[in-house]
PDB file of C-alpha atoms in Angstrom:
ATOM      1  CA  MET F  11     -16.798 -26.298  51.759  1.00  0.00           C
ATOM      2  CA  THR F  12     -14.034 -28.857  52.129  1.00  0.00           C
ATOM      3  CA  VAL F  13     -11.603 -29.784  49.351  1.00  0.00           C
ATOM      4  CA  SER F  14     -13.384 -33.146  48.953  1.00  0.00           C
ATOM      5  CA  ASP F  15     -16.710 -31.312  48.581  1.00  0.00           C
ATOM      6  CA  LEU F  16     -15.095 -28.986  46.088  1.00  0.00           C
ATOM      7  CA  LEU F  17     -13.820 -31.889  43.990  1.00  0.00           C
ATOM      8  CA  LYS F  18     -17.393 -33.076  43.406  1.00  0.00           C
ATOM      9  CA  ASP F  19     -17.853 -30.054  41.130  1.00  0.00           C
ATOM     10  CA  PRO F  20     -17.267 -30.893  37.419  1.00  0.00           C
ATOM     11  CA  SER F  21     -15.182 -27.738  36.859  1.00  0.00           C
ATOM     12  CA  ALA F  22     -12.990 -28.573  39.850  1.00  0.00           C
ATOM     13  CA  GLN F  23     -12.577 -32.140  38.585  1.00  0.00           C
ATOM     14  CA  THR F  24     -11.482 -30.788  35.204  1.00  0.00           C
ATOM     15  CA  ILE F  25      -8.970 -28.413  36.771  1.00  0.00           C
ATOM     16  CA  GLN F  26      -7.591 -31.069  39.130  1.00  0.00           C
ATOM     17  CA  SER F  27      -7.196 -33.543  36.261  1.00  0.00           C
ATOM     18  CA  VAL F  28      -4.843 -31.276  34.291  1.00  0.00           C
ATOM     19  CA  LEU F  29      -2.750 -29.794  37.103  1.00  0.00           C
ATOM     20  CA  PRO F  30       0.965 -30.507  36.797  1.00  0.00           C
ATOM     21  CA  GLN F  31       2.583 -32.906  39.256  1.00  0.00           C
ATOM     22  CA  GLY F  32       3.146 -31.245  42.621  1.00  0.00           C
ATOM     23  CA  VAL F  33       0.285 -28.737  42.170  1.00  0.00           C
ATOM     24  CA  THR F  34      -2.989 -29.265  44.035  1.00  0.00           C
ATOM     25  CA  LEU F  35      -6.307 -27.485  44.196  1.00  0.00           C
ATOM     26  CA  MET F  36      -6.942 -26.075  47.681  1.00  0.00           C
ATOM     27  CA  ALA F  37      -9.949 -23.718  47.526  1.00  0.00           C
ATOM     28  CA  CYS F  38     -12.192 -21.727  45.229  1.00  0.00           C
ATOM     29  CA  ASN F  39     -14.415 -18.682  45.131  1.00  0.00           C
ATOM     30  CA  LEU F  40     -17.272 -18.603  42.635  1.00  0.00           C
ATOM     31  CA  ALA F  41     -18.562 -15.203  41.532  1.00  0.00           C
ATOM     32  CA  ALA F  42     -22.185 -15.871  40.618  1.00  0.00           C
ATOM     33  CA  ALA F  43     -22.794 -12.439  39.117  1.00  0.00           C
ATOM     34  CA  SER F  44     -20.047 -12.747  36.500  1.00  0.00           C
ATOM     35  CA  ALA F  45     -19.630 -16.527  36.121  1.00  0.00           C
ATOM     36  CA  SER F  46     -15.980 -16.079  37.097  1.00  0.00           C
ATOM     37  CA  SER F  47     -14.156 -18.431  39.420  1.00  0.00           C
ATOM     38  CA  TYR F  48     -10.974 -18.050  41.409  1.00  0.00           C
ATOM     39  CA  TRP F  49      -8.967 -21.095  42.473  1.00  0.00           C
ATOM     40  CA  LEU F  50      -6.159 -21.338  45.014  1.00  0.00           C
ATOM     41  CA  LEU F  51      -3.361 -23.651  43.885  1.00  0.00           C
ATOM     42  CA  LYS F  52      -0.636 -25.067  46.114  1.00  0.00           C
ATOM     43  CA  GLN F  53       2.692 -26.190  44.707  1.00  0.00           C
ATOM     44  CA  GLN F  54       4.970 -28.259  46.896  1.00  0.00           C
ATOM     45  CA  GLU F  55       8.504 -29.193  45.966  1.00  0.00           C
ATOM     46  CA  LYS F  56      10.212 -30.898  48.906  1.00  0.00           C
ATOM     47  CA  ASN F  57       9.865 -28.417  51.814  1.00  0.00           C
ATOM     48  CA  ASN F  58       9.157 -25.431  49.583  1.00  0.00           C
ATOM     49  CA  VAL F  59       5.468 -24.446  49.382  1.00  0.00           C
ATOM     50  CA  THR F  60       4.275 -21.782  46.958  1.00  0.00           C
ATOM     51  CA  TRP F  61       0.815 -20.575  45.982  1.00  0.00           C
ATOM     52  CA  ALA F  62      -0.959 -19.216  42.919  1.00  0.00           C
ATOM     53  CA  THR F  63      -4.418 -18.055  42.023  1.00  0.00           C
ATOM     54  CA  LEU F  64      -6.101 -19.319  38.893  1.00  0.00           C
ATOM     55  CA  ARG F  65      -8.787 -17.039  37.487  1.00  0.00           C
ATOM     56  CA  ILE F  66     -11.278 -18.517  35.017  1.00  0.00           C
ATOM     57  CA  ALA F  67     -13.599 -15.897  33.596  1.00  0.00           C
ATOM     58  CA  PRO F  68     -15.824 -15.175  30.584  1.00  0.00           C
ATOM     59  CA  HIS F  69     -14.476 -11.608  30.331  1.00  0.00           C
ATOM     60  CA  LEU F  70     -11.045 -10.006  30.176  1.00  0.00           C
ATOM     61  CA  THR F  71     -11.730  -7.048  32.470  1.00  0.00           C
ATOM     62  CA  TRP F  72      -9.592  -7.430  35.563  1.00  0.00           C
ATOM     63  CA  LEU F  73      -6.993  -5.813  37.791  1.00  0.00           C
ATOM     64  CA  LEU F  74      -4.039  -4.197  36.080  1.00  0.00           C
ATOM     65  CA  HIS F  75      -0.779  -5.996  36.981  1.00  0.00           C
ATOM     66  CA  ALA F  76      -2.511  -8.828  38.865  1.00  0.00           C
ATOM     67  CA  VAL F  77      -0.195 -11.823  39.031  1.00  0.00           C
ATOM     68  CA  GLN F  78      -2.465 -14.763  38.331  1.00  0.00           C
ATOM     69  CA  ILE F  79      -2.888 -17.633  35.961  1.00  0.00           C
ATOM     70  CA  ILE F  80      -5.748 -16.353  33.820  1.00  0.00           C
ATOM     71  CA  ILE F  81      -7.996 -18.424  31.556  1.00  0.00           C
ATOM     72  CA  PHE F  82     -10.596 -16.737  29.351  1.00  0.00           C
ATOM     73  CA  TRP F  83     -13.386 -19.312  29.018  1.00  0.00           C
ATOM     74  CA  GLN F  84     -17.054 -19.201  28.145  1.00  0.00           C
ATOM     75  CA  LYS F  85     -18.921 -21.831  30.166  1.00  0.00           C
ATOM     76  CA  ASP F  86     -21.086 -22.802  27.189  1.00  0.00           C
ATOM     77  CA  THR F  87     -17.989 -24.035  25.305  1.00  0.00           C
ATOM     78  CA  GLY F  88     -17.795 -27.013  27.679  1.00  0.00           C
ATOM     79  CA  LEU F  89     -15.337 -28.628  30.046  1.00  0.00           C
ATOM     80  CA  THR F  90     -13.329 -30.209  27.235  1.00  0.00           C
ATOM     81  CA  ARG F  91     -12.449 -26.709  26.014  1.00  0.00           C
ATOM     82  CA  LEU F  92     -11.572 -25.674  29.582  1.00  0.00           C
ATOM     83  CA  ALA F  93      -9.202 -28.658  29.852  1.00  0.00           C
ATOM     84  CA  GLU F  94      -7.570 -27.674  26.534  1.00  0.00           C
ATOM     85  CA  LEU F  95      -7.030 -24.095  27.720  1.00  0.00           C
ATOM     86  CA  LEU F  96      -5.626 -25.250  31.054  1.00  0.00           C
ATOM     87  CA  ASN F  97      -3.289 -27.766  29.399  1.00  0.00           C
ATOM     88  CA  HIS F  98      -1.999 -25.023  27.123  1.00  0.00           C
ATOM     89  CA  GLU F  99      -1.412 -22.689  30.064  1.00  0.00           C
ATOM     90  CA  PHE F 100       0.283 -25.349  32.190  1.00  0.00           C
ATOM     91  CA  SER F 101       2.566 -26.375  29.338  1.00  0.00           C
ATOM     92  CA  GLY F 102       4.092 -22.872  29.315  1.00  0.00           C
ATOM     93  CA  ASN F 103       5.940 -20.801  31.879  1.00  0.00           C
ATOM     94  CA  PHE F 104       3.223 -20.697  34.532  1.00  0.00           C
ATOM     95  CA  ARG F 105       5.489 -21.294  37.541  1.00  0.00           C
ATOM     96  CA  ASN F 106       6.479 -17.617  37.654  1.00  0.00           C
ATOM     97  CA  LYS F 107       2.904 -16.899  38.803  1.00  0.00           C
ATOM     98  CA  PHE F 108       3.413 -18.752  42.100  1.00  0.00           C
ATOM     99  CA  PHE F 109       4.303 -16.792  45.220  1.00  0.00           C
ATOM    100  CA  LYS F 110       5.611 -17.543  48.675  1.00  0.00           C
ATOM    101  CA  LEU F 111       3.815 -16.331  51.789  1.00  0.00           C
ATOM    102  CA  SER F 112       5.767 -14.138  54.145  1.00  0.00           C
ATOM    103  CA  LYS F 113       5.997 -14.921  57.840  1.00  0.00           C
TER     104      LYS F 113
END
């Protein structure tokens, strides 16, 4: 699936619409069994590229010490609620969740 295909998805459109300037949606993995989704975010500031994973899930069970942006969201609460949760998260100190790839 290409990024343009991905952006046809309503959830992806919601996420993309609230991302801070300089952060773009690059890929996703949808876990059908748990209704969780995992999104790869790219942040570019001049020549510095960093990455983060955004986890959106209807449950809190996850890896201990995982460094991710995590949103607890029940799909039946709607995309407006998802946008509210994302806006709240991105208004805080989320940039410490981005990492740089080693060579």
